[in-house]
PDB file of C-alpha atoms and ligand atoms in Angstrom:
ATOM      1  CA  MET M   1      33.495  14.568   5.399  1.00  0.00           C
ATOM      2  CA  SER M   2      32.850  16.424   2.147  1.00  0.00           C
ATOM      3  CA  TRP M   3      33.756  15.663  -1.429  1.00  0.00           C
ATOM      4  CA  ASP M   4      33.729  17.688  -4.662  1.00  0.00           C
ATOM      5  CA  THR M   5      31.792  15.243  -6.783  1.00  0.00           C
ATOM      6  CA  ILE M   6      29.808  13.190  -4.280  1.00  0.00           C
ATOM      7  CA  SER M   7      27.271  14.362  -1.751  1.00  0.00           C
ATOM      8  CA  LEU M   8      25.824  12.442   1.163  1.00  0.00           C
ATOM      9  CA  GLU M   9      22.572  13.487   2.802  1.00  0.00           C
ATOM     10  CA  ARG M  10      20.918  11.715   5.684  1.00  0.00           C
ATOM     11  CA  SER M  11      17.320  11.866   6.732  1.00  0.00           C
ATOM     12  CA  ASP M  12      15.502   9.471   9.087  1.00  0.00           C
ATOM     13  CA  GLY M  13      17.882   6.585   8.488  1.00  0.00           C
ATOM     14  CA  VAL M  14      17.965   7.073   4.707  1.00  0.00           C
ATOM     15  CA  ALA M  15      21.389   8.006   3.294  1.00  0.00           C
ATOM     16  CA  THR M  16      21.213   9.535  -0.178  1.00  0.00           C
ATOM     17  CA  ILE M  17      24.472   9.490  -2.111  1.00  0.00           C
ATOM     18  CA  THR M  18      24.494  11.703  -5.210  1.00  0.00           C
ATOM     19  CA  VAL M  19      27.119  11.603  -7.949  1.00  0.00           C
ATOM     20  CA  ASP M  20      27.598  15.251  -8.773  1.00  0.00           C
ATOM     21  CA  ARG M  21      29.675  15.859 -11.916  1.00  0.00           C
ATOM     22  CA  PRO M  22      27.019  17.321 -14.182  1.00  0.00           C
ATOM     23  CA  ASP M  23      29.552  18.661 -16.726  1.00  0.00           C
ATOM     24  CA  SER M  24      30.465  15.042 -17.482  1.00  0.00           C
ATOM     25  CA  LEU M  25      26.926  13.701 -17.052  1.00  0.00           C
ATOM     26  CA  ASN M  26      28.100  12.297 -13.691  1.00  0.00           C
ATOM     27  CA  ALA M  27      30.735  10.020 -15.225  1.00  0.00           C
ATOM     28  CA  LEU M  28      32.777   8.177 -12.609  1.00  0.00           C
ATOM     29  CA  ASN M  29      36.442   9.154 -12.620  1.00  0.00           C
ATOM     30  CA  ARG M  30      38.897   7.767 -10.070  1.00  0.00           C
ATOM     31  CA  GLY M  31      38.455  10.628  -7.595  1.00  0.00           C
ATOM     32  CA  THR M  32      34.682  10.244  -7.720  1.00  0.00           C
ATOM     33  CA  MET M  33      34.974   6.504  -7.166  1.00  0.00           C
ATOM     34  CA  LEU M  34      37.206   7.028  -4.124  1.00  0.00           C
ATOM     35  CA  ALA M  35      34.746   9.578  -2.759  1.00  0.00           C
ATOM     36  CA  LEU M  36      31.868   7.201  -3.463  1.00  0.00           C
ATOM     37  CA  SER M  37      33.660   4.526  -1.487  1.00  0.00           C
ATOM     38  CA  GLU M  38      34.176   6.878   1.465  1.00  0.00           C
ATOM     39  CA  ALA M  39      30.558   8.022   1.335  1.00  0.00           C
ATOM     40  CA  ILE M  40      29.350   4.408   1.495  1.00  0.00           C
ATOM     41  CA  GLU M  41      31.618   3.792   4.493  1.00  0.00           C
ATOM     42  CA  GLU M  42      30.285   6.904   6.156  1.00  0.00           C
ATOM     43  CA  ALA M  43      26.731   5.684   5.585  1.00  0.00           C
ATOM     44  CA  GLU M  44      27.544   2.445   7.417  1.00  0.00           C
ATOM     45  CA  ASN M  45      24.696   2.789   9.901  1.00  0.00           C
ATOM     46  CA  ALA M  46      22.038   3.867   7.434  1.00  0.00           C
ATOM     47  CA  ARG M  47      18.873   1.784   7.245  1.00  0.00           C
ATOM     48  CA  VAL M  48      18.516   2.450   3.513  1.00  0.00           C
ATOM     49  CA  LEU M  49      20.942   3.676   0.843  1.00  0.00           C
ATOM     50  CA  VAL M  50      19.797   5.686  -2.176  1.00  0.00           C
ATOM     51  CA  PHE M  51      22.084   6.369  -5.146  1.00  0.00           C
ATOM     52  CA  THR M  52      21.315   8.989  -7.757  1.00  0.00           C
ATOM     53  CA  GLY M  53      22.914  11.489 -10.126  1.00  0.00           C
ATOM     54  CA  ALA M  54      22.818  15.284  -9.985  1.00  0.00           C
ATOM     55  CA  GLY M  55      20.710  17.155 -12.521  1.00  0.00           C
ATOM     56  CA  GLU M  56      17.852  16.026 -14.717  1.00  0.00           C
ATOM     57  CA  ASP M  57      19.663  14.374 -17.630  1.00  0.00           C
ATOM     58  CA  SER M  58      21.879  11.724 -16.203  1.00  0.00           C
ATOM     59  CA  PHE M  59      22.102   9.152 -13.447  1.00  0.00           C
ATOM     60  CA  VAL M  60      25.700   8.168 -14.279  1.00  0.00           C
ATOM     61  CA  ALA M  61      26.986   8.158 -17.884  1.00  0.00           C
ATOM     62  CA  GLY M  62      29.550   5.478 -17.071  1.00  0.00           C
ATOM     63  CA  ALA M  63      33.168   5.258 -16.114  1.00  0.00           C
ATOM     64  CA  ASP M  64      35.181   8.286 -17.205  1.00  0.00           C
ATOM     65  CA  ILE M  65      36.209   7.747 -20.805  1.00  0.00           C
ATOM     66  CA  GLY M  66      38.801  10.553 -20.762  1.00  0.00           C
ATOM     67  CA  PHE M  67      40.554   8.822 -17.861  1.00  0.00           C
ATOM     68  CA  MET M  68      40.304   5.370 -19.426  1.00  0.00           C
ATOM     69  CA  GLN M  69      41.708   6.633 -22.714  1.00  0.00           C
ATOM     70  CA  GLU M  70      45.028   7.295 -20.989  1.00  0.00           C
ATOM     71  CA  ILE M  71      45.551   4.069 -19.047  1.00  0.00           C
ATOM     72  CA  GLY M  72      47.130   0.695 -19.739  1.00  0.00           C
ATOM     73  CA  THR M  73      46.441  -2.804 -18.469  1.00  0.00           C
ATOM     74  CA  ASP M  74      47.800  -2.389 -14.926  1.00  0.00           C
ATOM     75  CA  GLU M  75      45.891   0.782 -14.211  1.00  0.00           C
ATOM     76  CA  ALA M  76      42.809  -0.683 -15.863  1.00  0.00           C
ATOM     77  CA  GLN M  77      43.048  -3.697 -13.548  1.00  0.00           C
ATOM     78  CA  ALA M  78      43.288  -1.394 -10.515  1.00  0.00           C
ATOM     79  CA  TYR M  79      40.305   0.648 -11.770  1.00  0.00           C
ATOM     80  CA  ALA M  80      38.298  -2.543 -12.307  1.00  0.00           C
ATOM     81  CA  GLU M  81      39.162  -3.715  -8.774  1.00  0.00           C
ATOM     82  CA  LEU M  82      38.142  -0.370  -7.313  1.00  0.00           C
ATOM     83  CA  GLY M  83      34.760  -0.530  -9.048  1.00  0.00           C
ATOM     84  CA  HIS M  84      34.164  -4.122  -8.034  1.00  0.00           C
ATOM     85  CA  GLU M  85      35.062  -3.372  -4.420  1.00  0.00           C
ATOM     86  CA  ILE M  86      32.616  -0.465  -4.267  1.00  0.00           C
ATOM     87  CA  PHE M  87      29.739  -2.200  -6.000  1.00  0.00           C
ATOM     88  CA  ARG M  88      30.263  -5.290  -3.864  1.00  0.00           C
ATOM     89  CA  ALA M  89      30.131  -3.053  -0.777  1.00  0.00           C
ATOM     90  CA  ILE M  90      26.711  -1.854  -1.943  1.00  0.00           C
ATOM     91  CA  GLU M  91      25.541  -5.358  -2.758  1.00  0.00           C
ATOM     92  CA  THR M  92      26.640  -6.753   0.608  1.00  0.00           C
ATOM     93  CA  HIS M  93      25.696  -3.706   2.686  1.00  0.00           C
ATOM     94  CA  ASP M  94      23.293  -4.550   5.508  1.00  0.00           C
ATOM     95  CA  ALA M  95      20.970  -1.818   4.282  1.00  0.00           C
ATOM     96  CA  PRO M  96      18.950  -2.266   1.109  1.00  0.00           C
ATOM     97  CA  ALA M  97      20.041   0.052  -1.710  1.00  0.00           C
ATOM     98  CA  ILE M  98      17.835   1.877  -4.198  1.00  0.00           C
ATOM     99  CA  ALA M  99      19.050   3.356  -7.487  1.00  0.00           C
ATOM    100  CA  ALA M 100      17.044   6.437  -8.442  1.00  0.00           C
ATOM    101  CA  VAL M 101      17.811   6.326 -12.173  1.00  0.00           C
ATOM    102  CA  ASN M 102      17.135   9.842 -13.364  1.00  0.00           C
ATOM    103  CA  GLY M 103      18.517   9.739 -16.917  1.00  0.00           C
ATOM    104  CA  TYR M 104      21.455   8.060 -18.637  1.00  0.00           C
ATOM    105  CA  ALA M 105      22.692   4.918 -16.890  1.00  0.00           C
ATOM    106  CA  PHE M 106      25.389   3.708 -19.235  1.00  0.00           C
ATOM    107  CA  GLY M 107      28.321   1.406 -18.582  1.00  0.00           C
ATOM    108  CA  GLY M 108      29.401   1.889 -14.956  1.00  0.00           C
ATOM    109  CA  GLY M 109      26.142   3.750 -14.333  1.00  0.00           C
ATOM    110  CA  CYS M 110      24.100   0.728 -15.303  1.00  0.00           C
ATOM    111  CA  GLU M 111      26.465  -1.390 -13.181  1.00  0.00           C
ATOM    112  CA  LEU M 112      25.956   0.896 -10.180  1.00  0.00           C
ATOM    113  CA  ALA M 113      22.191   0.448 -10.581  1.00  0.00           C
ATOM    114  CA  LEU M 114      22.658  -3.322 -10.905  1.00  0.00           C
ATOM    115  CA  ALA M 115      24.496  -3.471  -7.576  1.00  0.00           C
ATOM    116  CA  CYS M 116      21.414  -2.018  -5.850  1.00  0.00           C
ATOM    117  CA  ASP M 117      18.435  -4.000  -4.567  1.00  0.00           C
ATOM    118  CA  PHE M 118      15.844  -1.784  -6.262  1.00  0.00           C
ATOM    119  CA  ARG M 119      15.861   0.399  -9.369  1.00  0.00           C
ATOM    120  CA  VAL M 120      13.284   3.152  -9.786  1.00  0.00           C
ATOM    121  CA  ALA M 121      13.576   5.044 -13.079  1.00  0.00           C
ATOM    122  CA  SER M 122      12.244   8.295 -14.427  1.00  0.00           C
ATOM    123  CA  GLU M 123      10.539   8.199 -17.827  1.00  0.00           C
ATOM    124  CA  ASN M 124      13.589   9.762 -19.512  1.00  0.00           C
ATOM    125  CA  ALA M 125      15.986   7.058 -18.252  1.00  0.00           C
ATOM    126  CA  LEU M 126      18.073   5.196 -20.785  1.00  0.00           C
ATOM    127  CA  LEU M 127      20.065   2.182 -19.640  1.00  0.00           C
ATOM    128  CA  GLY M 128      22.845   0.375 -21.429  1.00  0.00           C
ATOM    129  CA  GLN M 129      26.056  -1.593 -21.164  1.00  0.00           C
ATOM    130  CA  THR M 130      27.574   0.411 -23.992  1.00  0.00           C
ATOM    131  CA  GLU M 131      31.211  -0.585 -23.484  1.00  0.00           C
ATOM    132  CA  ILE M 132      31.378  -2.681 -26.654  1.00  0.00           C
ATOM    133  CA  ASP M 133      31.300   0.495 -28.745  1.00  0.00           C
ATOM    134  CA  LEU M 134      34.385   1.709 -26.887  1.00  0.00           C
ATOM    135  CA  GLY M 135      36.292  -1.460 -27.696  1.00  0.00           C
ATOM    136  CA  ILE M 136      35.963  -2.923 -24.186  1.00  0.00           C
ATOM    137  CA  VAL M 137      33.458  -4.928 -22.126  1.00  0.00           C
ATOM    138  CA  PRO M 138      31.604  -4.133 -18.886  1.00  0.00           C
ATOM    139  CA  GLY M 139      34.241  -4.258 -16.138  1.00  0.00           C
ATOM    140  CA  TRP M 140      32.351  -3.472 -12.936  1.00  0.00           C
ATOM    141  CA  GLY M 141      30.048  -6.478 -12.823  1.00  0.00           C
ATOM    142  CA  GLY M 142      27.803  -5.822 -15.830  1.00  0.00           C
ATOM    143  CA  THR M 143      28.348  -9.130 -17.576  1.00  0.00           C
ATOM    144  CA  GLN M 144      27.525 -11.025 -14.382  1.00  0.00           C
ATOM    145  CA  ARG M 145      24.816  -9.047 -12.592  1.00  0.00           C
ATOM    146  CA  LEU M 146      22.906  -8.030 -15.725  1.00  0.00           C
ATOM    147  CA  SER M 147      22.607 -11.591 -16.936  1.00  0.00           C
ATOM    148  CA  ARG M 148      21.446 -12.795 -13.533  1.00  0.00           C
ATOM    149  CA  LEU M 149      18.806 -10.078 -13.347  1.00  0.00           C
ATOM    150  CA  VAL M 150      17.345 -10.030 -16.864  1.00  0.00           C
ATOM    151  CA  GLY M 151      18.457 -13.385 -18.244  1.00  0.00           C
ATOM    152  CA  ASP M 152      20.986 -14.395 -20.829  1.00  0.00           C
ATOM    153  CA  ALA M 153      19.127 -13.357 -23.989  1.00  0.00           C
ATOM    154  CA  VAL M 154      18.534  -9.733 -22.995  1.00  0.00           C
ATOM    155  CA  ALA M 155      22.002  -9.462 -21.482  1.00  0.00           C
ATOM    156  CA  ARG M 156      23.534 -10.656 -24.742  1.00  0.00           C
ATOM    157  CA  ARG M 157      21.666  -8.018 -26.723  1.00  0.00           C
ATOM    158  CA  MET M 158      22.780  -5.324 -24.308  1.00  0.00           C
ATOM    159  CA  VAL M 159      26.393  -6.415 -23.863  1.00  0.00           C
ATOM    160  CA  LEU M 160      27.232  -7.709 -27.349  1.00  0.00           C
ATOM    161  CA  LEU M 161      25.235  -5.161 -29.339  1.00  0.00           C
ATOM    162  CA  GLY M 162      25.419  -2.289 -26.858  1.00  0.00           C
ATOM    163  CA  GLU M 163      21.630  -2.033 -27.068  1.00  0.00           C
ATOM    164  CA  ARG M 164      20.208   0.767 -24.912  1.00  0.00           C
ATOM    165  CA  LEU M 165      16.814   0.325 -23.227  1.00  0.00           C
ATOM    166  CA  ASP M 166      14.430   3.151 -22.470  1.00  0.00           C
ATOM    167  CA  ALA M 167      12.690   3.125 -19.107  1.00  0.00           C
ATOM    168  CA  ASP M 168       9.596   1.210 -20.210  1.00  0.00           C
ATOM    169  CA  SER M 169      11.610  -1.417 -22.078  1.00  0.00           C
ATOM    170  CA  ALA M 170      13.884  -1.760 -19.045  1.00  0.00           C
ATOM    171  CA  ALA M 171      10.812  -2.312 -16.862  1.00  0.00           C
ATOM    172  CA  GLU M 172       9.478  -4.928 -19.278  1.00  0.00           C
ATOM    173  CA  VAL M 173      12.624  -7.038 -18.916  1.00  0.00           C
ATOM    174  CA  GLY M 174      12.904  -6.465 -15.151  1.00  0.00           C
ATOM    175  CA  LEU M 175      15.928  -4.205 -15.314  1.00  0.00           C
ATOM    176  CA  VAL M 176      13.987  -1.513 -13.455  1.00  0.00           C
ATOM    177  CA  ASP M 177      11.201  -2.118 -10.963  1.00  0.00           C
ATOM    178  CA  GLU M 178       9.161   1.011 -11.482  1.00  0.00           C
ATOM    179  CA  VAL M 179       8.952   3.908 -13.956  1.00  0.00           C
ATOM    180  CA  VAL M 180       7.620   7.293 -12.894  1.00  0.00           C
ATOM    181  CA  PRO M 181       7.527  10.789 -14.414  1.00  0.00           C
ATOM    182  CA  GLN M 182      10.761  12.622 -13.622  1.00  0.00           C
ATOM    183  CA  GLU M 183       8.992  15.090 -11.308  1.00  0.00           C
ATOM    184  CA  ASP M 184       7.738  12.144  -9.217  1.00  0.00           C
ATOM    185  CA  LEU M 185      11.022  10.246  -8.968  1.00  0.00           C
ATOM    186  CA  GLU M 186      12.198  11.752  -5.687  1.00  0.00           C
ATOM    187  CA  ARG M 187       8.805  11.135  -4.062  1.00  0.00           C
ATOM    188  CA  ALA M 188       8.567   7.550  -5.363  1.00  0.00           C
ATOM    189  CA  VAL M 189      12.079   6.729  -4.141  1.00  0.00           C
ATOM    190  CA  SER M 190      11.477   8.420  -0.844  1.00  0.00           C
ATOM    191  CA  GLU M 191       8.276   6.406  -0.275  1.00  0.00           C
ATOM    192  CA  LEU M 192      10.084   3.161  -1.023  1.00  0.00           C
ATOM    193  CA  ALA M 193      13.012   4.176   1.211  1.00  0.00           C
ATOM    194  CA  ASP M 194      10.688   5.110   4.088  1.00  0.00           C
ATOM    195  CA  GLU M 195       8.837   1.814   3.777  1.00  0.00           C
ATOM    196  CA  LEU M 196      12.134  -0.077   3.947  1.00  0.00           C
ATOM    197  CA  ALA M 197      13.422   2.076   6.819  1.00  0.00           C
ATOM    198  CA  GLU M 198      10.443   1.012   8.927  1.00  0.00           C
ATOM    199  CA  LYS M 199      11.166  -2.691   8.514  1.00  0.00           C
ATOM    200  CA  PRO M 200      13.099  -4.605  11.200  1.00  0.00           C
ATOM    201  CA  ARG M 201      16.696  -3.902  10.176  1.00  0.00           C
ATOM    202  CA  PHE M 202      18.359  -7.171  11.207  1.00  0.00           C
ATOM    203  CA  ALA M 203      15.693  -9.245   9.494  1.00  0.00           C
ATOM    204  CA  LEU M 204      16.033  -7.057   6.412  1.00  0.00           C
ATOM    205  CA  ALA M 205      19.808  -7.544   6.392  1.00  0.00           C
ATOM    206  CA  ALA M 206      19.363 -11.302   6.797  1.00  0.00           C
ATOM    207  CA  ALA M 207      16.823 -11.380   3.967  1.00  0.00           C
ATOM    208  CA  LYS M 208      19.189  -9.489   1.660  1.00  0.00           C
ATOM    209  CA  GLU M 209      22.075 -11.760   2.581  1.00  0.00           C
ATOM    210  CA  ALA M 210      20.007 -14.878   1.926  1.00  0.00           C
ATOM    211  CA  LEU M 211      18.811 -13.603  -1.447  1.00  0.00           C
ATOM    212  CA  ASN M 212      22.398 -12.725  -2.422  1.00  0.00           C
ATOM    213  CA  GLN M 213      23.390 -16.330  -1.743  1.00  0.00           C
ATOM    214  CA  VAL M 214      21.101 -17.530  -4.543  1.00  0.00           C
ATOM    215  CA  HIS M 215      23.931 -16.661  -6.912  1.00  0.00           C
ATOM    216  CA  GLU M 216      26.735 -17.855  -4.682  1.00  0.00           C
ATOM    217  CA  MET M 217      25.682 -21.248  -3.365  1.00  0.00           C
ATOM    218  CA  PRO M 218      24.189 -24.459  -4.681  1.00  0.00           C
ATOM    219  CA  LEU M 219      20.557 -24.958  -3.559  1.00  0.00           C
ATOM    220  CA  SER M 220      21.323 -27.416  -0.761  1.00  0.00           C
ATOM    221  CA  ALA M 221      23.868 -25.053   0.812  1.00  0.00           C
ATOM    222  CA  GLY M 222      21.563 -22.063   0.282  1.00  0.00           C
ATOM    223  CA  LEU M 223      18.712 -23.841   2.038  1.00  0.00           C
ATOM    224  CA  GLU M 224      20.950 -24.645   5.006  1.00  0.00           C
ATOM    225  CA  TYR M 225      22.207 -21.087   5.077  1.00  0.00           C
ATOM    226  CA  GLU M 226      18.607 -19.821   5.157  1.00  0.00           C
ATOM    227  CA  GLN M 227      17.844 -21.997   8.172  1.00  0.00           C
ATOM    228  CA  ARG M 228      20.789 -20.552  10.097  1.00  0.00           C
ATOM    229  CA  LEU M 229      19.804 -16.983   9.266  1.00  0.00           C
ATOM    230  CA  TRP M 230      16.182 -17.700  10.157  1.00  0.00           C
ATOM    231  CA  SER M 231      16.869 -19.279  13.531  1.00  0.00           C
ATOM    232  CA  GLY M 232      19.504 -16.633  14.324  1.00  0.00           C
ATOM    233  CA  LEU M 233      16.773 -13.980  14.320  1.00  0.00           C
ATOM    234  CA  PHE M 234      14.905 -15.658  17.182  1.00  0.00           C
ATOM    235  CA  GLY M 235      15.470 -13.869  20.454  1.00  0.00           C
ATOM    236  CA  THR M 236      16.119 -10.539  18.777  1.00  0.00           C
ATOM    237  CA  HIS M 237      14.065  -7.575  19.899  1.00  0.00           C
ATOM    238  CA  ASP M 238      12.394  -7.304  16.512  1.00  0.00           C
ATOM    239  CA  GLN M 239      11.375 -10.962  16.372  1.00  0.00           C
ATOM    240  CA  ARG M 240       9.813 -10.763  19.831  1.00  0.00           C
ATOM    241  CA  GLU M 241       8.207  -7.422  19.113  1.00  0.00           C
ATOM    242  CA  GLY M 242       6.916  -8.405  15.640  1.00  0.00           C
ATOM    243  CA  MET M 243       5.244 -11.542  16.944  1.00  0.00           C
ATOM    244  CA  ALA M 244       3.940  -9.919  20.140  1.00  0.00           C
ATOM    245  CA  ALA M 245       2.452  -7.078  18.094  1.00  0.00           C
ATOM    246  CA  PHE M 246       0.656  -9.565  15.840  1.00  0.00           C
ATOM    247  CA  VAL M 247      -0.768 -11.474  18.798  1.00  0.00           C
ATOM    248  CA  GLU M 248      -1.758  -8.255  20.584  1.00  0.00           C
ATOM    249  CA  LYS M 249      -3.296  -6.858  17.369  1.00  0.00           C
ATOM    250  CA  ARG M 250      -1.176  -3.685  17.297  1.00  0.00           C
ATOM    251  CA  ASP M 251       1.519  -2.174  15.055  1.00  0.00           C
ATOM    252  CA  PRO M 252       5.042  -3.371  15.862  1.00  0.00           C
ATOM    253  CA  GLU M 253       7.698  -0.976  17.082  1.00  0.00           C
ATOM    254  CA  PHE M 254      10.929  -2.220  15.614  1.00  0.00           C
ATOM    255  CA  GLU M 255      14.376  -1.142  16.804  1.00  0.00           C
TER     256      GLU M 255
HETATM  257  N1  LIG U 301      33.139   9.850 -19.495  1.00  0.00           N
HETATM  258  C1  LIG U 301      33.621  11.090 -19.577  1.00  0.00           C
HETATM  259  N2  LIG U 301      32.908  12.146 -20.036  1.00  0.00           N
HETATM  260  C2  LIG U 301      31.654  11.892 -20.419  1.00  0.00           C
HETATM  261  C3  LIG U 301      31.073  10.618 -20.354  1.00  0.00           C
HETATM  262  C4  LIG U 301      31.867   9.564 -19.852  1.00  0.00           C
HETATM  263  N3  LIG U 301      31.396   8.318 -19.709  1.00  0.00           N
HETATM  264  N4  LIG U 301      29.812  10.703 -20.824  1.00  0.00           N
HETATM  265  C5  LIG U 301      29.606  11.989 -21.142  1.00  0.00           C
HETATM  266  N5  LIG U 301      30.712  12.710 -20.917  1.00  0.00           N
HETATM  267  C6  LIG U 301      30.924  14.137 -21.141  1.00  0.00           C
HETATM  268  C7  LIG U 301      31.083  14.440 -22.623  1.00  0.00           C
HETATM  269  O1  LIG U 301      32.417  14.224 -23.032  1.00  0.00           O
HETATM  270  C8  LIG U 301      30.704  15.912 -22.652  1.00  0.00           C
HETATM  271  O2  LIG U 301      31.776  16.669 -22.183  1.00  0.00           O
HETATM  272  P1  LIG U 301      32.175  18.058 -22.944  1.00  0.00           P
HETATM  273  O3  LIG U 301      30.963  18.924 -22.763  1.00  0.00           O
HETATM  274  O4  LIG U 301      33.365  18.514 -22.188  1.00  0.00           O
HETATM  275  O5  LIG U 301      32.402  17.688 -24.362  1.00  0.00           O
HETATM  276  C9  LIG U 301      29.600  15.989 -21.603  1.00  0.00           C
HETATM  277  O6  LIG U 301      29.740  14.850 -20.774  1.00  0.00           O
HETATM  278  C10 LIG U 301      28.216  15.958 -22.217  1.00  0.00           C
HETATM  279  O7  LIG U 301      28.140  14.813 -23.060  1.00  0.00           O
HETATM  280  P2  LIG U 301      27.616  14.861 -24.573  1.00  0.00           P
HETATM  281  O8  LIG U 301      28.101  13.645 -25.250  1.00  0.00           O
HETATM  282  O9  LIG U 301      27.970  16.175 -25.183  1.00  0.00           O
HETATM  283  O10 LIG U 301      26.056  14.832 -24.300  1.00  0.00           O
HETATM  284  P3  LIG U 301      24.935  14.224 -25.226  1.00  0.00           P
HETATM  285  O11 LIG U 301      23.654  14.615 -24.568  1.00  0.00           O
HETATM  286  O12 LIG U 301      25.143  14.572 -26.645  1.00  0.00           O
HETATM  287  O13 LIG U 301      25.115  12.626 -25.121  1.00  0.00           O
HETATM  288  C11 LIG U 301      25.469  10.552 -23.975  1.00  0.00           C
HETATM  289  C12 LIG U 301      24.940  11.983 -23.873  1.00  0.00           C
HETATM  290  C13 LIG U 301      25.329   9.931 -22.578  1.00  0.00           C
HETATM  291  C14 LIG U 301      24.593   9.783 -24.967  1.00  0.00           C
HETATM  292  C15 LIG U 301      26.926  10.547 -24.445  1.00  0.00           C
HETATM  293  O14 LIG U 301      27.643  11.487 -23.657  1.00  0.00           O
HETATM  294  C16 LIG U 301      27.602   9.222 -24.301  1.00  0.00           C
HETATM  295  O15 LIG U 301      27.372   8.339 -25.104  1.00  0.00           O
HETATM  296  N6  LIG U 301      28.497   9.086 -23.277  1.00  0.00           N
HETATM  297  C17 LIG U 301      29.294   7.917 -23.114  1.00  0.00           C
HETATM  298  C18 LIG U 301      28.480   6.824 -22.476  1.00  0.00           C
HETATM  299  C19 LIG U 301      29.282   5.550 -22.362  1.00  0.00           C
HETATM  300  O16 LIG U 301      29.671   4.936 -23.331  1.00  0.00           O
HETATM  301  N7  LIG U 301      29.487   5.136 -21.118  1.00  0.00           N
HETATM  302  C20 LIG U 301      30.164   3.929 -20.812  1.00  0.00           C
HETATM  303  C21 LIG U 301      31.536   4.203 -20.355  1.00  0.00           C
HETATM  304  S1  LIG U 301      32.338   2.693 -19.880  1.00  0.00           S
END
């Protein structure tokens, strides 16, 4: 499958999905969102997902403002649902997802990064939930995921004031995990992706699922859920292999 504004590249289990609308700083219009959704479906069997933006200035400069300017409540609701569906698909994907934040990550761009498990930023990255200055609020998960990741106080500054954070400030509050010079971003992301791709995939999926439940379940239910996931991994090839490799003092060969 090919799309005008999204590309999907695969290499050794790593699927890299690039938003490619450089004339609009990779803003997400409806067509791009539909293509993004299809690309994620097509990457179903990937061991790791990487999301980035084309060019050197922008990751994703948000939802498309030209499109949003023209729509009313019903269409806005449908656009919100589309975004939520896609970002939830990333969040609940078996494979861990990495956002390679290579510039502006505003509005929906910041929300795309928030739906990922890891965020690696280049030094020129600037992140913000800037919707307030457009007369709206974050509509693709920003009010919920941002607060859970960086805490209420920082989220309030970003969402209510539209405060933008440069890469180092974003790292200080935990909004990004790592900051690297722009020329090193691809290498840094690729190293992280390769490390993840070598992990036992079912255990990795279970770990991601369990961590996601922290925000969904009360502690008692989460602890029970963890036990079921944990015991469910026994008998899998990777559990047997991982433990045998340890005992035999060799590197494991996971599926
Ligand atoms: N939607 C649609 N088009 C966008 C866009 C968006 N979210 N962000 C940028 N663009 C377009 C601009 O309209 C411009 O198009 P043009 O060349 O046809 O005029 C092009 O991308 C370049 O943007 P420009 O504003 O000229 O670049 P800049 O370097 O001066 O500023 C930003 C970059 C990111 C600071 C600025 O574009 C911006 O604030 N964008 C909106 C970000 C935002 O609020 N996103 C949240 C949306 S919910």
